[in-house]
mmCIF file of C-alpha atoms in Angstrom:
data_model
loop_
_atom_site.group_PDB
_atom_site.id
_atom_site.type_symbol
_atom_site.label_atom_id
_atom_site.label_comp_id
_atom_site.label_asym_id
_atom_site.label_seq_id
_atom_site.Cartn_x
_atom_site.Cartn_y
_atom_site.Cartn_z
ATOM 1 C CA MET A 1 91.726 -107.147 -165.852
ATOM 2 C CA SER A 2 90.451 -103.782 -167.063
ATOM 3 C CA VAL A 3 89.325 -105.353 -170.358
ATOM 4 C CA PHE A 4 87.514 -108.100 -168.472
ATOM 5 C CA ALA A 5 85.940 -105.560 -166.099
ATOM 6 C CA HIS A 6 84.687 -103.582 -169.106
ATOM 7 C CA LEU A 7 83.155 -106.757 -170.554
ATOM 8 C CA VAL A 8 81.259 -107.489 -167.324
ATOM 9 C CA GLU A 9 80.087 -103.881 -167.109
ATOM 10 C CA ARG A 10 78.824 -103.920 -170.697
ATOM 11 C CA LEU A 11 76.928 -107.169 -170.106
ATOM 12 C CA ALA A 12 75.437 -105.675 -166.948
ATOM 13 C CA GLU A 13 74.275 -102.605 -168.880
ATOM 14 C CA LEU A 14 72.591 -104.812 -171.463
ATOM 15 C CA LEU A 15 70.831 -106.859 -168.779
ATOM 16 C CA GLN A 16 69.895 -103.925 -166.543
ATOM 17 C CA PRO A 17 66.372 -103.453 -167.996
ATOM 18 C CA LEU A 18 65.560 -107.058 -167.079
ATOM 19 C CA PHE A 19 67.445 -107.557 -163.815
ATOM 20 C CA HIS A 20 67.776 -103.991 -162.480
ATOM 21 C CA ALA A 21 70.039 -103.909 -159.393
ATOM 22 C CA SER A 22 71.085 -107.531 -159.915
ATOM 23 C CA ALA A 23 72.205 -106.955 -163.521
ATOM 24 C CA ALA A 24 75.906 -107.464 -162.719
ATOM 25 C CA ALA A 25 75.140 -110.805 -161.057
ATOM 26 C CA ALA A 26 73.112 -111.817 -164.112
ATOM 27 C CA ALA A 27 76.052 -110.742 -166.305
ATOM 28 C CA ILE A 28 78.348 -113.107 -164.409
ATOM 29 C CA VAL A 29 75.902 -115.982 -164.890
ATOM 30 C CA LEU A 30 75.677 -115.149 -168.610
ATOM 31 C CA PHE A 31 79.461 -114.900 -168.859
ATOM 32 C CA THR A 32 79.769 -118.328 -167.226
ATOM 33 C CA ALA A 33 77.284 -119.791 -169.685
ATOM 34 C CA LEU A 34 79.283 -118.335 -172.588
ATOM 35 C CA VAL A 35 82.483 -119.890 -171.230
ATOM 36 C CA ARG A 36 80.775 -123.263 -170.890
ATOM 37 C CA LEU A 37 79.415 -123.006 -174.436
ATOM 38 C CA LEU A 38 82.948 -122.421 -175.716
ATOM 39 C CA VAL A 39 84.202 -125.443 -173.768
ATOM 40 C CA HIS A 40 81.245 -127.654 -174.716
ATOM 41 C CA PRO A 41 82.880 -129.136 -177.853
ATOM 42 C CA LEU A 42 85.697 -130.396 -175.625
ATOM 43 C CA SER A 43 83.152 -131.872 -173.238
ATOM 44 C CA ARG A 44 81.555 -133.736 -176.136
ATOM 45 C CA ALA A 45 84.988 -134.953 -177.206
ATOM 46 C CA ALA A 46 85.624 -136.122 -173.626
ATOM 47 C CA ALA A 47 82.342 -138.065 -173.734
ATOM 48 C CA ARG A 48 83.402 -139.740 -176.965
ATOM 49 C CA GLY A 49 86.747 -140.525 -175.344
ATOM 50 C CA GLN A 50 85.033 -142.162 -172.393
ATOM 51 C CA ARG A 51 82.970 -144.345 -174.718
ATOM 52 C CA ALA A 52 86.152 -145.259 -176.591
ATOM 53 C CA ARG A 53 87.879 -146.185 -173.333
ATOM 54 C CA ALA A 54 84.903 -148.338 -172.406
ATOM 55 C CA ALA A 55 85.239 -150.153 -175.728
ATOM 56 C CA LEU A 56 88.844 -150.999 -174.818
ATOM 57 C CA GLN A 57 87.852 -152.757 -171.589
ATOM 58 C CA PRO A 58 87.933 -156.330 -172.994
ATOM 59 C CA ARG A 59 91.380 -155.847 -174.524
ATOM 60 C CA ILE A 60 92.760 -154.290 -171.338
ATOM 61 C CA ALA A 61 91.291 -157.155 -169.315
ATOM 62 C CA GLU A 62 93.264 -159.523 -171.539
ATOM 63 C CA LEU A 63 96.431 -157.537 -170.861
ATOM 64 C CA ARG A 64 95.773 -157.715 -167.123
ATOM 65 C CA GLY A 65 95.521 -161.482 -167.310
ATOM 66 C CA LYS A 66 98.595 -161.755 -169.508
ATOM 67 C CA HIS A 67 100.820 -159.479 -167.417
ATOM 68 C CA ALA A 68 99.340 -160.009 -163.962
ATOM 69 C CA ARG A 69 102.785 -160.655 -162.501
ATOM 70 C CA ASP A 70 104.493 -157.757 -164.245
ATOM 71 C CA PRO A 71 102.832 -154.440 -163.242
ATOM 72 C CA GLU A 72 105.368 -152.310 -165.107
ATOM 73 C CA ARG A 73 104.842 -154.224 -168.328
ATOM 74 C CA LEU A 74 101.081 -154.005 -167.837
ATOM 75 C CA ARG A 75 101.252 -150.232 -167.346
ATOM 76 C CA LYS A 76 103.347 -149.849 -170.483
ATOM 77 C CA GLU A 77 101.034 -152.058 -172.553
ATOM 78 C CA VAL A 78 97.950 -150.151 -171.382
ATOM 79 C CA LEU A 79 99.487 -146.809 -172.294
ATOM 80 C CA GLU A 80 100.573 -148.140 -175.673
ATOM 81 C CA LEU A 81 97.053 -149.436 -176.334
ATOM 82 C CA HIS A 82 95.571 -146.011 -175.577
ATOM 83 C CA ALA A 83 98.124 -144.388 -177.883
ATOM 84 C CA GLN A 84 97.500 -146.942 -180.643
ATOM 85 C CA GLU A 85 93.738 -146.337 -180.519
ATOM 86 C CA LYS A 86 94.263 -142.555 -180.156
ATOM 87 C CA VAL A 87 92.373 -142.506 -176.876
ATOM 88 C CA SER A 88 93.641 -140.183 -174.160
ATOM 89 C CA PRO A 89 92.951 -141.371 -170.605
ATOM 90 C CA LEU A 90 93.152 -137.745 -169.431
ATOM 91 C CA SER A 91 90.852 -136.122 -172.019
ATOM 92 C CA GLY A 92 88.042 -135.731 -169.490
ATOM 93 C CA LEU A 93 90.146 -133.336 -167.400
ATOM 94 C CA LEU A 94 90.724 -130.773 -170.177
ATOM 95 C CA PRO A 95 87.305 -129.001 -170.093
ATOM 96 C CA GLY A 96 87.673 -128.347 -166.367
ATOM 97 C CA LEU A 97 91.237 -127.091 -166.658
ATOM 98 C CA LEU A 98 90.329 -124.621 -169.404
ATOM 99 C CA GLN A 99 87.698 -123.008 -167.159
ATOM 100 C CA LEU A 100 90.169 -122.135 -164.406
ATOM 101 C CA PRO A 101 91.459 -118.887 -166.019
ATOM 102 C CA ALA A 102 87.917 -117.446 -166.176
ATOM 103 C CA PHE A 103 87.313 -118.333 -162.516
ATOM 104 C CA PHE A 104 90.571 -116.751 -161.364
ATOM 105 C CA LEU A 105 89.854 -113.621 -163.405
ATOM 106 C CA LEU A 106 86.530 -113.196 -161.620
ATOM 107 C CA TYR A 107 88.118 -113.963 -158.266
ATOM 108 C CA HIS A 108 90.823 -111.318 -158.667
ATOM 109 C CA LEU A 109 88.497 -108.785 -160.270
ATOM 110 C CA PHE A 110 86.081 -108.853 -157.342
ATOM 111 C CA SER A 111 88.889 -108.999 -154.777
ATOM 112 C CA SER A 112 90.617 -105.830 -156.037
ATOM 113 C CA SER A 113 89.649 -102.340 -154.907
ATOM 114 C CA SER A 114 91.042 -100.824 -158.102
ATOM 115 C CA VAL A 115 91.308 -101.879 -161.741
ATOM 116 C CA GLY A 116 93.671 -100.182 -164.170
ATOM 117 C CA GLY A 117 94.509 -97.546 -161.561
ATOM 118 C CA GLU A 118 90.861 -96.588 -161.061
ATOM 119 C CA ARG A 119 88.284 -97.464 -158.438
ATOM 120 C CA ASN A 120 86.676 -100.838 -159.088
ATOM 121 C CA GLY A 121 83.090 -99.863 -159.775
ATOM 122 C CA LEU A 122 81.984 -103.491 -159.969
ATOM 123 C CA LEU A 123 82.314 -103.782 -156.197
ATOM 124 C CA SER A 124 79.278 -101.506 -155.828
ATOM 125 C CA HIS A 125 77.027 -104.132 -157.416
ATOM 126 C CA ALA A 126 75.049 -106.641 -155.370
ATOM 127 C CA LEU A 127 72.683 -109.590 -155.629
ATOM 128 C CA PHE A 128 69.562 -109.030 -153.495
ATOM 129 C CA GLY A 129 71.589 -107.007 -151.006
ATOM 130 C CA ALA A 130 74.682 -109.234 -150.997
ATOM 131 C CA PRO A 131 77.728 -107.369 -152.407
ATOM 132 C CA LEU A 132 79.362 -109.224 -155.297
ATOM 133 C CA GLY A 133 82.765 -108.541 -153.750
ATOM 134 C CA GLY A 134 81.700 -109.802 -150.331
ATOM 135 C CA ARG A 135 82.119 -113.227 -148.778
ATOM 136 C CA TRP A 136 79.955 -115.422 -146.576
ATOM 137 C CA THR A 137 81.754 -114.201 -143.462
ATOM 138 C CA ASP A 138 80.770 -110.650 -144.413
ATOM 139 C CA ALA A 139 77.158 -111.753 -144.780
ATOM 140 C CA LEU A 140 77.236 -113.395 -141.347
ATOM 141 C CA ALA A 141 78.659 -110.219 -139.807
ATOM 142 C CA ASP A 142 76.035 -108.065 -141.521
ATOM 143 C CA GLY A 143 72.638 -109.506 -140.635
ATOM 144 C CA GLY A 144 73.575 -113.085 -139.783
ATOM 145 C CA VAL A 145 72.526 -116.315 -141.467
ATOM 146 C CA PHE A 146 68.986 -115.084 -142.150
ATOM 147 C CA GLY A 147 69.873 -111.533 -143.097
ATOM 148 C CA PRO A 148 69.422 -110.364 -146.711
ATOM 149 C CA ALA A 149 72.946 -111.354 -147.728
ATOM 150 C CA GLY A 150 72.852 -114.506 -145.603
ATOM 151 C CA LEU A 151 69.727 -115.714 -147.404
ATOM 152 C CA VAL A 152 71.482 -115.331 -150.765
ATOM 153 C CA TYR A 153 74.227 -117.654 -149.540
ATOM 154 C CA LEU A 154 71.709 -120.113 -148.115
ATOM 155 C CA ALA A 155 70.073 -120.301 -151.551
ATOM 156 C CA LEU A 156 73.461 -120.911 -153.200
ATOM 157 C CA PHE A 157 74.371 -123.587 -150.635
ATOM 158 C CA ALA A 158 71.029 -125.318 -151.187
ATOM 159 C CA LEU A 159 71.508 -125.294 -154.970
ATOM 160 C CA VAL A 160 75.071 -126.622 -154.710
ATOM 161 C CA ALA A 161 73.999 -129.366 -152.293
ATOM 162 C CA ALA A 162 71.171 -130.431 -154.624
ATOM 163 C CA VAL A 163 73.490 -130.519 -157.652
ATOM 164 C CA ALA A 164 76.156 -132.402 -155.684
ATOM 165 C CA ALA A 165 73.646 -135.013 -154.513
ATOM 166 C CA PHE A 166 72.327 -135.417 -158.061
ATOM 167 C CA THR A 167 75.872 -135.858 -159.423
ATOM 168 C CA TYR A 168 76.830 -138.292 -156.691
ATOM 169 C CA ARG A 169 73.758 -140.490 -157.215
ATOM 170 C CA ARG A 170 74.358 -140.636 -160.963
ATOM 171 C CA ALA A 171 78.008 -141.579 -160.400
ATOM 172 C CA ARG A 172 77.011 -144.353 -157.990
ATOM 173 C CA ARG A 173 74.425 -145.728 -160.422
ATOM 174 C CA THR A 174 76.970 -145.693 -163.232
ATOM 175 C CA ALA A 175 79.555 -147.474 -161.079
ATOM 176 C CA ALA A 176 76.996 -150.082 -160.025
ATOM 177 C CA ARG A 177 76.160 -150.891 -163.658
ATOM 178 C CA THR A 178 79.817 -151.114 -164.661
ATOM 179 C CA PRO A 179 81.194 -154.663 -164.462
ATOM 180 C CA VAL A 180 84.442 -153.381 -162.989
ATOM 181 C CA ALA A 181 83.879 -150.535 -160.579
ATOM 182 C CA ALA A 182 85.657 -147.215 -161.059
ATOM 183 C CA GLY A 183 87.652 -148.444 -164.028
ATOM 184 C CA ALA A 184 89.557 -151.063 -162.059
ATOM 185 C CA ALA A 185 89.719 -153.488 -164.981
ATOM 186 C CA GLY A 186 89.800 -150.618 -167.396
ATOM 187 C CA GLY A 187 93.468 -150.259 -166.716
ATOM 188 C CA GLU A 188 92.979 -146.749 -165.403
ATOM 189 C CA GLU A 189 94.554 -147.567 -162.079
ATOM 190 C CA GLN A 190 97.576 -148.730 -164.036
ATOM 191 C CA ILE A 191 98.157 -145.104 -165.046
ATOM 192 C CA PRO A 192 99.612 -143.358 -161.969
ATOM 193 C CA GLY A 193 97.063 -141.306 -160.073
ATOM 194 C CA LEU A 194 94.185 -141.721 -162.546
ATOM 195 C CA GLY A 195 92.378 -144.383 -160.542
ATOM 196 C CA ALA A 196 92.455 -142.148 -157.456
ATOM 197 C CA VAL A 197 91.059 -139.248 -159.505
ATOM 198 C CA GLY A 198 88.183 -141.438 -160.682
ATOM 199 C CA LYS A 199 87.282 -142.355 -157.110
ATOM 200 C CA VAL A 200 87.374 -138.746 -155.891
ATOM 201 C CA MET A 201 85.461 -137.173 -158.786
ATOM 202 C CA PRO A 202 81.913 -137.953 -157.473
ATOM 203 C CA PHE A 203 82.699 -136.035 -154.270
ATOM 204 C CA LEU A 204 84.124 -132.903 -155.895
ATOM 205 C CA SER A 205 80.721 -131.241 -156.195
ATOM 206 C CA PHE A 206 80.382 -131.333 -152.405
ATOM 207 C CA LEU A 207 83.685 -129.463 -152.122
ATOM 208 C CA THR A 208 82.001 -126.653 -154.040
ATOM 209 C CA LEU A 209 80.150 -125.803 -150.820
ATOM 210 C CA GLY A 210 83.458 -124.794 -149.245
ATOM 211 C CA THR A 211 84.467 -122.814 -152.317
ATOM 212 C CA VAL A 212 81.215 -120.835 -152.302
ATOM 213 C CA ALA A 213 81.762 -119.991 -148.638
ATOM 214 C CA VAL A 214 85.252 -118.502 -149.008
ATOM 215 C CA VAL A 215 85.432 -116.771 -152.408
ATOM 216 C CA PRO A 216 83.824 -113.438 -153.390
ATOM 217 C CA LEU A 217 80.150 -113.787 -154.255
ATOM 218 C CA ALA A 218 80.866 -113.054 -157.936
ATOM 219 C CA ALA A 219 83.280 -116.006 -158.105
ATOM 220 C CA ALA A 220 80.781 -118.112 -156.152
ATOM 221 C CA LEU A 221 78.146 -117.385 -158.810
ATOM 222 C CA TYR A 222 80.576 -118.581 -161.453
ATOM 223 C CA VAL A 223 81.240 -121.792 -159.521
ATOM 224 C CA VAL A 224 77.552 -122.496 -158.858
ATOM 225 C CA THR A 225 76.538 -121.805 -162.467
ATOM 226 C CA SER A 226 79.378 -123.894 -163.869
ATOM 227 C CA THR A 227 78.705 -126.783 -161.475
ATOM 228 C CA THR A 228 75.005 -126.800 -162.379
ATOM 229 C CA TRP A 229 75.885 -126.681 -166.081
ATOM 230 C CA SER A 230 78.280 -129.617 -165.616
ATOM 231 C CA ALA A 231 75.598 -131.730 -163.939
ATOM 232 C CA LEU A 232 73.072 -131.068 -166.715
ATOM 233 C CA GLU A 233 75.712 -131.516 -169.420
ATOM 234 C CA ARG A 234 76.830 -134.856 -168.047
ATOM 235 C CA ALA A 235 73.233 -136.014 -167.785
ATOM 236 C CA ALA A 236 72.832 -135.246 -171.511
ATOM 237 C CA LEU A 237 76.195 -136.611 -172.685
ATOM 238 C CA TYR A 238 76.270 -139.657 -170.402
ATOM 239 C CA PRO A 239 72.664 -140.964 -170.293
ATOM 240 C CA SER A 240 71.849 -143.203 -167.335
#
C-alpha cells in the first residue's frame, strides 16, 4: 500500500495549486478516472458482446421452441451456440470485476492509521471539512446532517441518487423496447444465475447509497466517480 499511498500523494501535490485543501480528494477522482480509462476498452468489448448476443436472439428462440420440453438440452445448446459464435454471456461483468482491486486498495489505505510502518499522512486530508478517512457516522457525530462534513455526504447522496435514477430509467426503457424482456428469450435465463443478474443490475446503482454511507470518504469518492462514469459510458455505448 505504501506505493499506492505515494501515488495518491504525488497526484495531490500536482493538483494542490488548483484544489488547495481538497487536492487529495481531487487526486482520488483523477485516479478513478484513470482506472476507468484503462478499463474502457473492455467496456467497449462488452458493448460489442451485447450487440452480438442480441443478434443471436432469433436462433436462440428457435432452440427454445425445439427443446421446450428438455431444459438441460436447451441449456447445453445455448452455451454451445455462444461458444460457436465466440460470444461470452458473462463479458459484461469483467469491467466491473477488474475495478474491485482499486476500490479495496483505497478502502484499506484510508482505513489504516499507518502505511509501511509510518503514520498515514493521507488521513490528514479532507474534502470541504470532511476527513477522507472518516465515514458518514463520523460526520453525523461532528456537526450533524447539516454540518460541514454532513453537507459533503448530502451532496454525494444526491449525486448517487440522480445517477441511479438515470440508470434505472434507461434500463426500463431498454427493456420496454426489447421484444423479450430482460433476455428471457435470449436464452440468458438458461445459463444458471445470469437471468437473475440481469434483473438485479438496474437496481445496483441504488445500493451505492449504502456503500457511500459506510465506507471511508475516499472510497466513497471512488464509488461515486466510478458510478457516474459508468452511467455516462453506458449512455454513449448503448444509445437509447
